[in-house]
PDB file of C-alpha atoms in Angstrom:
ATOM      1  CA  MET A   6       3.984-130.032 136.177  1.00 72.00           C
ATOM      2  CA  VAL A   7       3.399-130.489 139.894  1.00 84.00           C
ATOM      3  CA  ILE A   8      -0.132-131.151 141.156  1.00 91.00           C
ATOM      4  CA  PRO A   9      -1.091-129.234 144.331  1.00 93.00           C
ATOM      5  CA  VAL A  10      -3.216-131.139 146.838  1.00 94.00           C
ATOM      6  CA  HIS A  11      -3.176-129.026 150.027  1.00 93.00           C
ATOM      7  CA  ASP A  12      -1.621-125.907 151.512  1.00 94.00           C
ATOM      8  CA  VAL A  13      -0.453-125.414 155.083  1.00 93.00           C
ATOM      9  CA  ASN A  14      -2.268-122.113 155.569  1.00 94.00           C
ATOM     10  CA  PRO A  15      -5.406-122.196 157.778  1.00 92.00           C
ATOM     11  CA  VAL A  16      -8.218-119.667 157.345  1.00 93.00           C
ATOM     12  CA  ARG A  17     -10.132-117.697 159.966  1.00 91.00           C
ATOM     13  CA  ARG A  18     -13.544-117.843 158.299  1.00 91.00           C
ATOM     14  CA  THR A  19     -15.465-120.144 156.002  1.00 95.00           C
ATOM     15  CA  PRO A  20     -14.757-119.368 152.316  1.00 97.00           C
ATOM     16  CA  TRP A  21     -18.394-119.258 151.236  1.00 97.00           C
ATOM     17  CA  VAL A  22     -17.716-117.470 147.950  1.00 98.00           C
ATOM     18  CA  THR A  23     -15.096-120.034 146.906  1.00 98.00           C
ATOM     19  CA  TYR A  24     -17.487-122.867 147.725  1.00 98.00           C
ATOM     20  CA  ALA A  25     -20.307-121.126 145.830  1.00 98.00           C
ATOM     21  CA  LEU A  26     -18.102-120.641 142.761  1.00 98.00           C
ATOM     22  CA  ILE A  27     -17.122-124.308 142.762  1.00 98.00           C
ATOM     23  CA  ALA A  28     -20.748-125.407 143.121  1.00 98.00           C
ATOM     24  CA  ALA A  29     -21.891-123.071 140.338  1.00 97.00           C
ATOM     25  CA  ASN A  30     -19.203-124.311 137.949  1.00 97.00           C
ATOM     26  CA  VAL A  31     -20.070-127.949 138.605  1.00 96.00           C
ATOM     27  CA  ILE A  32     -23.829-127.392 138.253  1.00 96.00           C
ATOM     28  CA  VAL A  33     -23.461-125.462 134.996  1.00 95.00           C
ATOM     29  CA  PHE A  34     -21.194-128.152 133.579  1.00 94.00           C
ATOM     30  CA  LEU A  35     -23.682-130.897 134.445  1.00 92.00           C
ATOM     31  CA  PHE A  36     -26.384-129.098 132.471  1.00 90.00           C
ATOM     32  CA  MET A  37     -24.281-128.265 129.432  1.00 90.00           C
ATOM     33  CA  PRO A  38     -25.572-129.949 126.257  1.00 85.00           C
ATOM     34  CA  GLY A  39     -23.471-132.811 124.942  1.00 70.00           C
ATOM     35  CA  LEU A  40     -22.165-133.751 128.403  1.00 65.00           C
ATOM     36  CA  SER A  41     -23.467-137.321 128.318  1.00 48.00           C
ATOM     37  CA  GLY A  42     -21.753-137.976 125.022  1.00 48.00           C
ATOM     38  CA  SER A  43     -18.478-136.432 126.140  1.00 49.00           C
ATOM     39  CA  VAL A  44     -18.439-138.639 129.242  1.00 47.00           C
ATOM     40  CA  ALA A  45     -19.203-141.808 127.299  1.00 44.00           C
ATOM     41  CA  GLY A  46     -16.865-140.835 124.475  1.00 47.00           C
ATOM     42  CA  ASP A  47     -19.507-141.316 121.768  1.00 47.00           C
ATOM     43  CA  SER A  48     -20.839-137.809 121.125  1.00 61.00           C
ATOM     44  CA  SER A  49     -23.383-137.855 118.328  1.00 79.00           C
ATOM     45  CA  LEU A  50     -23.590-135.178 115.646  1.00 80.00           C
ATOM     46  CA  SER A  51     -26.805-133.902 117.223  1.00 80.00           C
ATOM     47  CA  GLN A  52     -25.094-133.465 120.599  1.00 82.00           C
ATOM     48  CA  LEU A  53     -22.151-131.694 119.000  1.00 85.00           C
ATOM     49  CA  CYS A  54     -24.452-129.320 117.134  1.00 86.00           C
ATOM     50  CA  HIS A  55     -26.343-128.505 120.316  1.00 87.00           C
ATOM     51  CA  LEU A  56     -23.073-127.880 122.133  1.00 88.00           C
ATOM     52  CA  GLN A  57     -21.764-125.638 119.345  1.00 88.00           C
ATOM     53  CA  ALA A  58     -24.971-123.591 119.377  1.00 89.00           C
ATOM     54  CA  PHE A  59     -24.803-123.306 123.165  1.00 91.00           C
ATOM     55  CA  LEU A  60     -21.195-122.108 123.118  1.00 91.00           C
ATOM     56  CA  ASP A  61     -21.798-119.576 120.366  1.00 91.00           C
ATOM     57  CA  HIS A  62     -24.567-118.116 122.521  1.00 91.00           C
ATOM     58  CA  TYR A  63     -22.859-118.069 125.930  1.00 94.00           C
ATOM     59  CA  ALA A  64     -19.092-118.233 125.309  1.00 93.00           C
ATOM     60  CA  ALA A  65     -16.863-115.195 124.855  1.00 95.00           C
ATOM     61  CA  VAL A  66     -15.529-114.743 121.329  1.00 94.00           C
ATOM     62  CA  PRO A  67     -12.473-112.476 120.858  1.00 95.00           C
ATOM     63  CA  GLN A  68     -13.754-111.114 117.560  1.00 93.00           C
ATOM     64  CA  GLU A  69     -17.003-110.064 119.211  1.00 93.00           C
ATOM     65  CA  LEU A  70     -15.292-108.560 122.266  1.00 95.00           C
ATOM     66  CA  ILE A  71     -12.924-106.360 120.268  1.00 94.00           C
ATOM     67  CA  HIS A  72     -14.947-105.446 117.175  1.00 90.00           C
ATOM     68  CA  HIS A  73     -18.437-105.659 118.741  1.00 86.00           C
ATOM     69  CA  GLN A  74     -19.657-107.423 115.615  1.00 81.00           C
ATOM     70  CA  LEU A  75     -21.931-110.424 115.991  1.00 85.00           C
ATOM     71  CA  PRO A  76     -22.046-113.062 113.229  1.00 86.00           C
ATOM     72  CA  ARG A  77     -25.011-113.006 110.860  1.00 86.00           C
ATOM     73  CA  LEU A  78     -25.224-116.803 110.868  1.00 85.00           C
ATOM     74  CA  VAL A  79     -24.807-119.038 113.921  1.00 84.00           C
ATOM     75  CA  PRO A  80     -25.417-122.744 114.596  1.00 84.00           C
ATOM     76  CA  THR A  81     -29.061-123.418 115.439  1.00 83.00           C
ATOM     77  CA  GLY A  82     -28.442-126.733 117.166  1.00 78.00           C
ATOM     78  CA  ASP A  83     -30.161-128.709 114.410  1.00 81.00           C
ATOM     79  CA  VAL A  84     -28.638-131.281 112.081  1.00 79.00           C
ATOM     80  CA  GLY A  85     -29.102-131.004 108.327  1.00 78.00           C
ATOM     81  CA  MET A  86     -27.896-132.543 105.089  1.00 76.00           C
ATOM     82  CA  GLY A  87     -25.707-130.647 102.657  1.00 74.00           C
ATOM     83  CA  SER A  88     -23.622-131.329  99.598  1.00 71.00           C
ATOM     84  CA  ARG A  89     -20.875-132.743 101.837  1.00 73.00           C
ATOM     85  CA  GLY A  90     -23.174-134.829 103.994  1.00 75.00           C
ATOM     86  CA  ALA A  91     -24.681-134.278 107.427  1.00 77.00           C
ATOM     87  CA  GLY A  92     -23.689-131.214 109.412  1.00 79.00           C
ATOM     88  CA  CYS A  93     -24.864-128.515 111.786  1.00 83.00           C
ATOM     89  CA  VAL A  94     -27.468-126.104 110.453  1.00 84.00           C
ATOM     90  CA  VAL A  95     -26.718-122.378 110.651  1.00 85.00           C
ATOM     91  CA  GLY A  96     -29.127-119.477 110.533  1.00 87.00           C
ATOM     92  CA  PRO A  97     -29.710-115.946 111.804  1.00 90.00           C
ATOM     93  CA  PRO A  98     -29.408-115.746 115.615  1.00 87.00           C
ATOM     94  CA  THR A  99     -32.713-115.807 117.496  1.00 86.00           C
ATOM     95  CA  TYR A 100     -31.197-114.129 120.566  1.00 86.00           C
ATOM     96  CA  ASP A 101     -29.500-110.867 121.494  1.00 88.00           C
ATOM     97  CA  LYS A 102     -25.974-111.479 122.723  1.00 91.00           C
ATOM     98  CA  SER A 103     -24.008-108.987 124.796  1.00 93.00           C
ATOM     99  CA  PRO A 104     -20.256-109.562 124.264  1.00 94.00           C
ATOM    100  CA  PRO A 105     -19.278-108.037 127.653  1.00 95.00           C
ATOM    101  CA  LEU A 106     -21.859-110.203 129.449  1.00 96.00           C
ATOM    102  CA  SER A 107     -20.625-113.272 127.570  1.00 96.00           C
ATOM    103  CA  VAL A 108     -17.314-112.946 129.436  1.00 97.00           C
ATOM    104  CA  LEU A 109     -19.153-113.557 132.708  1.00 97.00           C
ATOM    105  CA  THR A 110     -21.151-116.539 131.418  1.00 96.00           C
ATOM    106  CA  ALA A 111     -18.052-118.037 129.774  1.00 96.00           C
ATOM    107  CA  MET A 112     -16.296-118.088 133.152  1.00 97.00           C
ATOM    108  CA  PHE A 113     -18.687-120.858 134.263  1.00 97.00           C
ATOM    109  CA  LEU A 114     -18.354-123.063 131.172  1.00 95.00           C
ATOM    110  CA  HIS A 115     -15.844-125.891 130.746  1.00 94.00           C
ATOM    111  CA  GLY A 116     -15.013-128.168 127.879  1.00 87.00           C
ATOM    112  CA  SER A 117     -14.385-131.419 129.752  1.00 88.00           C
ATOM    113  CA  TRP A 118     -14.295-133.048 133.171  1.00 91.00           C
ATOM    114  CA  LEU A 119     -10.504-132.662 133.237  1.00 91.00           C
ATOM    115  CA  HIS A 120     -10.803-128.958 132.461  1.00 92.00           C
ATOM    116  CA  LEU A 121     -13.387-128.495 135.212  1.00 95.00           C
ATOM    117  CA  LEU A 122     -11.722-130.580 137.931  1.00 95.00           C
ATOM    118  CA  GLY A 123      -8.291-129.064 137.350  1.00 94.00           C
ATOM    119  CA  ASN A 124      -9.652-125.545 137.697  1.00 96.00           C
ATOM    120  CA  MET A 125     -11.729-126.370 140.759  1.00 97.00           C
ATOM    121  CA  LEU A 126      -8.767-128.040 142.482  1.00 97.00           C
ATOM    122  CA  PHE A 127      -6.654-124.891 142.178  1.00 97.00           C
ATOM    123  CA  LEU A 128      -9.559-122.690 143.253  1.00 98.00           C
ATOM    124  CA  LEU A 129     -10.258-124.816 146.316  1.00 97.00           C
ATOM    125  CA  ILE A 130      -6.640-124.897 147.492  1.00 97.00           C
ATOM    126  CA  PHE A 131      -5.686-121.265 146.911  1.00 97.00           C
ATOM    127  CA  GLY A 132      -8.986-119.407 146.808  1.00 97.00           C
ATOM    128  CA  ASN A 133      -9.922-119.890 150.459  1.00 96.00           C
ATOM    129  CA  ASN A 134      -6.933-117.937 151.787  1.00 97.00           C
ATOM    130  CA  VAL A 135      -7.336-115.122 149.269  1.00 97.00           C
ATOM    131  CA  GLU A 136     -11.007-114.847 150.212  1.00 97.00           C
ATOM    132  CA  ASP A 137     -10.081-114.915 153.890  1.00 95.00           C
ATOM    133  CA  ARG A 138      -7.723-111.972 153.380  1.00 95.00           C
ATOM    134  CA  MET A 139      -9.990-109.912 151.126  1.00 96.00           C
ATOM    135  CA  GLY A 140     -13.386-110.644 152.601  1.00 95.00           C
ATOM    136  CA  HIS A 141     -16.328-112.226 150.792  1.00 96.00           C
ATOM    137  CA  VAL A 142     -17.621-109.270 148.755  1.00 97.00           C
ATOM    138  CA  ARG A 143     -14.244-107.883 147.738  1.00 97.00           C
ATOM    139  CA  TYR A 144     -13.062-111.370 146.800  1.00 98.00           C
ATOM    140  CA  ALA A 145     -16.099-111.942 144.562  1.00 98.00           C
ATOM    141  CA  LEU A 146     -15.437-108.647 142.776  1.00 98.00           C
ATOM    142  CA  PHE A 147     -11.740-109.477 142.539  1.00 98.00           C
ATOM    143  CA  TYR A 148     -12.532-112.849 140.947  1.00 98.00           C
ATOM    144  CA  ALA A 149     -14.771-111.231 138.322  1.00 98.00           C
ATOM    145  CA  VAL A 150     -12.273-108.471 137.510  1.00 98.00           C
ATOM    146  CA  CYS A 151      -9.480-111.001 136.993  1.00 98.00           C
ATOM    147  CA  GLY A 152     -11.738-113.038 134.720  1.00 97.00           C
ATOM    148  CA  TYR A 153     -12.587-109.990 132.625  1.00 98.00           C
ATOM    149  CA  ALA A 154      -8.955-108.876 132.470  1.00 98.00           C
ATOM    150  CA  ALA A 155      -7.888-112.336 131.297  1.00 97.00           C
ATOM    151  CA  SER A 156     -10.605-112.562 128.625  1.00 96.00           C
ATOM    152  CA  TYR A 157     -10.092-109.088 127.205  1.00 97.00           C
ATOM    153  CA  GLY A 158      -6.322-109.454 127.402  1.00 96.00           C
ATOM    154  CA  PHE A 159      -6.502-112.640 125.364  1.00 96.00           C
ATOM    155  CA  ALA A 160      -8.966-111.044 122.948  1.00 95.00           C
ATOM    156  CA  LEU A 161      -6.641-108.104 122.322  1.00 95.00           C
ATOM    157  CA  LEU A 162      -3.892-110.536 121.354  1.00 93.00           C
ATOM    158  CA  ASN A 163      -6.276-112.572 119.161  1.00 92.00           C
ATOM    159  CA  ALA A 164      -8.666-109.906 117.905  1.00 91.00           C
ATOM    160  CA  ASP A 165      -9.689-111.772 114.749  1.00 89.00           C
ATOM    161  CA  SER A 166     -10.297-115.141 116.395  1.00 90.00           C
ATOM    162  CA  ALA A 167     -13.822-116.551 116.175  1.00 89.00           C
ATOM    163  CA  ASP A 168     -13.102-119.491 118.486  1.00 90.00           C
ATOM    164  CA  PRO A 169     -15.189-119.569 121.682  1.00 91.00           C
ATOM    165  CA  LEU A 170     -13.296-118.755 124.878  1.00 93.00           C
ATOM    166  CA  ILE A 171     -14.586-120.651 127.927  1.00 94.00           C
ATOM    167  CA  GLY A 172     -13.417-121.632 131.399  1.00 94.00           C
ATOM    168  CA  ALA A 173     -12.655-120.164 134.802  1.00 96.00           C
ATOM    169  CA  SER A 174      -8.892-120.434 134.236  1.00 96.00           C
ATOM    170  CA  GLY A 175      -8.326-116.715 133.760  1.00 96.00           C
ATOM    171  CA  ALA A 176     -10.111-115.765 136.973  1.00 98.00           C
ATOM    172  CA  ILE A 177      -8.429-118.578 138.905  1.00 98.00           C
ATOM    173  CA  ALA A 178      -5.058-117.494 137.537  1.00 98.00           C
ATOM    174  CA  GLY A 179      -5.794-114.159 139.202  1.00 98.00           C
ATOM    175  CA  VAL A 180      -6.384-115.997 142.481  1.00 98.00           C
ATOM    176  CA  LEU A 181      -3.017-117.725 142.087  1.00 98.00           C
ATOM    177  CA  GLY A 182      -1.304-114.409 141.427  1.00 98.00           C
ATOM    178  CA  ALA A 183      -2.873-112.914 144.562  1.00 98.00           C
ATOM    179  CA  TYR A 184      -1.843-115.927 146.638  1.00 98.00           C
ATOM    180  CA  LEU A 185       1.748-115.575 145.439  1.00 97.00           C
ATOM    181  CA  VAL A 186       1.797-111.927 146.540  1.00 97.00           C
ATOM    182  CA  LEU A 187       0.082-112.489 149.888  1.00 97.00           C
ATOM    183  CA  TYR A 188       1.515-115.857 150.955  1.00 96.00           C
ATOM    184  CA  PRO A 189       4.755-116.544 149.077  1.00 96.00           C
ATOM    185  CA  ARG A 190       6.219-118.542 151.986  1.00 94.00           C
ATOM    186  CA  ALA A 191       3.192-120.730 152.638  1.00 95.00           C
ATOM    187  CA  ARG A 192       3.931-124.416 152.190  1.00 95.00           C
ATOM    188  CA  VAL A 193       2.012-126.411 149.610  1.00 95.00           C
ATOM    189  CA  TRP A 194       1.790-130.180 149.436  1.00 94.00           C
ATOM    190  CA  VAL A 195       2.209-131.268 145.815  1.00 93.00           C
ATOM    191  CA  LEU A 196       2.516-134.463 143.826  1.00 91.00           C
ATOM    192  CA  VAL A 197       5.560-134.490 141.559  1.00 86.00           C
ATOM    193  CA  PRO A 198       5.507-137.044 138.706  1.00 82.00           C
ATOM    194  CA  PHE A 199       8.865-138.789 138.972  1.00 77.00           C
ATOM    195  CA  LEU A 200       8.380-142.436 137.957  1.00 73.00           C
ATOM    196  CA  VAL A 201       5.607-142.365 140.552  1.00 79.00           C
ATOM    197  CA  PHE A 202       3.790-139.399 142.118  1.00 84.00           C
ATOM    198  CA  LEU A 203       6.176-138.169 144.792  1.00 86.00           C
ATOM    199  CA  PRO A 204       4.596-136.066 147.588  1.00 90.00           C
ATOM    200  CA  LEU A 205       6.621-132.994 148.518  1.00 90.00           C
ATOM    201  CA  ARG A 206       6.005-129.880 150.574  1.00 92.00           C
ATOM    202  CA  LEU A 207       7.213-126.836 148.664  1.00 93.00           C
ATOM    203  CA  PRO A 208       6.965-123.069 149.182  1.00 95.00           C
ATOM    204  CA  ALA A 209       4.115-121.347 147.348  1.00 96.00           C
ATOM    205  CA  TRP A 210       6.502-119.043 145.486  1.00 96.00           C
ATOM    206  CA  LEU A 211       8.134-122.070 143.875  1.00 95.00           C
ATOM    207  CA  VAL A 212       4.880-123.883 143.012  1.00 95.00           C
ATOM    208  CA  LEU A 213       3.058-120.841 141.636  1.00 97.00           C
ATOM    209  CA  GLY A 214       6.163-119.296 140.097  1.00 95.00           C
ATOM    210  CA  PHE A 215       6.804-122.513 138.186  1.00 94.00           C
ATOM    211  CA  TRP A 216       3.142-122.624 137.079  1.00 95.00           C
ATOM    212  CA  PHE A 217       3.290-119.054 135.803  1.00 96.00           C
ATOM    213  CA  ALA A 218       6.567-119.654 133.989  1.00 95.00           C
ATOM    214  CA  LEU A 219       5.026-122.601 132.153  1.00 93.00           C
ATOM    215  CA  GLN A 220       2.011-120.539 131.102  1.00 94.00           C
ATOM    216  CA  ALA A 221       4.281-117.776 129.831  1.00 94.00           C
ATOM    217  CA  VAL A 222       6.375-120.230 127.822  1.00 93.00           C
ATOM    218  CA  TYR A 223       3.339-121.993 126.385  1.00 91.00           C
ATOM    219  CA  SER A 224       1.641-118.695 125.485  1.00 88.00           C
ATOM    220  CA  SER A 225       4.605-117.912 123.244  1.00 82.00           C
ATOM    221  CA  GLY A 226       4.130-121.199 121.422  1.00 75.00           C
ATOM    222  CA  GLU A 227       7.247-122.802 122.867  1.00 60.00           C
ATOM    223  CA  GLY A 228       7.038-126.257 124.398  1.00 50.00           C
ATOM    224  CA  VAL A 229       3.762-127.179 122.697  1.00 52.00           C
ATOM    225  CA  SER A 230       3.109-128.603 119.268  1.00 48.00           C
ATOM    226  CA  ALA A 231       0.388-125.997 118.698  1.00 48.00           C
ATOM    227  CA  ALA A 232      -1.521-123.452 120.714  1.00 43.00           C
ATOM    228  CA  GLY A 233      -4.424-125.875 120.642  1.00 53.00           C
ATOM    229  CA  THR A 234      -7.530-124.959 122.566  1.00 72.00           C
ATOM    230  CA  VAL A 235      -5.810-123.693 125.723  1.00 85.00           C
ATOM    231  CA  ALA A 236      -5.742-119.896 126.129  1.00 90.00           C
ATOM    232  CA  TYR A 237      -2.375-119.670 127.874  1.00 94.00           C
ATOM    233  CA  ALA A 238      -2.193-115.924 127.291  1.00 95.00           C
ATOM    234  CA  ALA A 239      -5.398-115.510 129.316  1.00 96.00           C
ATOM    235  CA  HIS A 240      -3.709-117.321 132.212  1.00 97.00           C
ATOM    236  CA  VAL A 241      -0.747-114.955 132.059  1.00 97.00           C
ATOM    237  CA  VAL A 242      -2.920-111.825 131.972  1.00 97.00           C
ATOM    238  CA  GLY A 243      -5.183-113.072 134.769  1.00 97.00           C
ATOM    239  CA  PHE A 244      -2.198-113.965 136.957  1.00 98.00           C
ATOM    240  CA  LEU A 245      -0.604-110.539 136.530  1.00 98.00           C
ATOM    241  CA  ALA A 246      -3.933-108.812 137.202  1.00 98.00           C
ATOM    242  CA  GLY A 247      -4.321-110.800 140.424  1.00 98.00           C
ATOM    243  CA  MET A 248      -0.834-109.823 141.566  1.00 98.00           C
ATOM    244  CA  LEU A 249      -1.455-106.123 140.942  1.00 98.00           C
ATOM    245  CA  LEU A 250      -4.838-106.104 142.673  1.00 97.00           C
ATOM    246  CA  ALA A 251      -3.524-107.975 145.720  1.00 97.00           C
ATOM    247  CA  TRP A 252      -0.347-105.929 146.127  1.00 97.00           C
ATOM    248  CA  PRO A 253      -1.917-103.183 148.325  1.00 96.00           C
ATOM    249  CA  LEU A 254      -3.015-105.896 150.800  1.00 95.00           C
ATOM    250  CA  LYS A 255       0.452-107.373 151.214  1.00 93.00           C
ATOM    251  CA  PRO A 256       1.724-105.130 154.076  1.00 91.00           C
ATOM    252  CA  GLY A 257      -1.122-106.085 156.433  1.00 83.00           C
ATOM    253  CA  THR A 258      -1.206-109.787 155.613  1.00 86.00           C
ATOM    254  CA  PRO A 259      -0.178-112.029 158.531  1.00 84.00           C
ATOM    255  CA  PRO A 260       2.378-114.676 157.538  1.00 82.00           C
ATOM    256  CA  PRO A 261       1.248-118.307 157.363  1.00 80.00           C
ATOM    257  CA  PRO A 262       2.262-120.608 160.208  1.00 74.00           C
ATOM    258  CA  GLU A 263       5.699-122.120 159.913  1.00 70.00           C
ATOM    259  CA  PRO A 264       5.179-125.817 159.070  1.00 63.00           C
ATOM    260  CA  ARG A 265       6.883-128.455 161.157  1.00 62.00           C
ATOM    261  CA  GLY A 266       8.009-131.874 160.090  1.00 54.00           C
ATOM    262  CA  LEU A 267       9.905-133.450 157.244  1.00 47.00           C
ATOM    263  CA  LEU A 268       8.818-133.623 153.632  1.00 48.00           C
ATOM    264  CA  PHE A 269       6.689-136.702 154.135  1.00 45.00           C
ATOM    265  CA  GLY A 270       4.777-135.433 157.141  1.00 42.00           C
ATOM    266  CA  ARG A 271       6.702-136.995 160.042  1.00 42.00           C
ATOM    267  CA  ARG A 272       7.103-134.635 162.960  1.00 43.00           C
ATOM    268  CA  ALA A 273      10.516-133.048 163.257  1.00 41.00           C
ATOM    269  CA  ARG A 274      12.542-133.060 166.396  1.00 42.00           C
ATOM    270  CA  PRO A 275      11.971-130.026 168.656  1.00 42.00           C
ATOM    271  CA  ARG A 276      14.083-127.122 167.605  1.00 44.00           C
ATOM    272  CA  HIS A 277      16.141-125.169 170.107  1.00 40.00           C
ATOM    273  CA  THR A 278      16.246-121.400 170.207  1.00 39.00           C
ATOM    274  CA  TRP A 279      19.671-119.921 170.637  1.00 44.00           C
TER     275      TRP A 279
END
């Protein structure tokens, strides 16, 4: 798919909430257990057990969100020996977990550098304009609501799943949906993989519409070998939630400036008005 790098849509005020969200996601990721091993590519069993225990504590689990039933045994973070060799020790949880609150904490957890950087790139490019239109407080609430809608929407479709659900993708998908509603004609610089990365300036409705179409196709299981660990359905739900929440703001939204120049950034000849 295309990789967005910049949009031609200036803001009137500093997007402090967007910057704070990016900083919080990066800081949390740096302190997640098992990070050093994942970066070096040589995660030890001890690191993996610590990471599994951490995720079971702070990640959202569809089974817990829908049925409100917490597991009797969870990973403790320790390594033990069993009949099949070394593995992660499980035991009764030593903490009280709130499934609704776990949705909020899960929105700041990421499974890899690629997962984190991809999400933060989209948030940085599209979040500033949505925040500029909504205002700081309303934007922060909007971000959280989209994240919750995406998580619970995915959980409803996978009510018996015990796999941890992490990442800011659902909330950011809501930001993309709002951007599509508010600024469909804004121009976005993207890199298109065609032998080499070809820079193009495309309308937001095409970039974000194509992104949403891919998520919808992948959520149905088409185009991928398996659903894997990506919650495509959460992206779809978050995107639709963002569109609905932003729709009342569309009539009063000023259009983005009309970009000038050719696809590769060279200034166009002056246009005449007839």
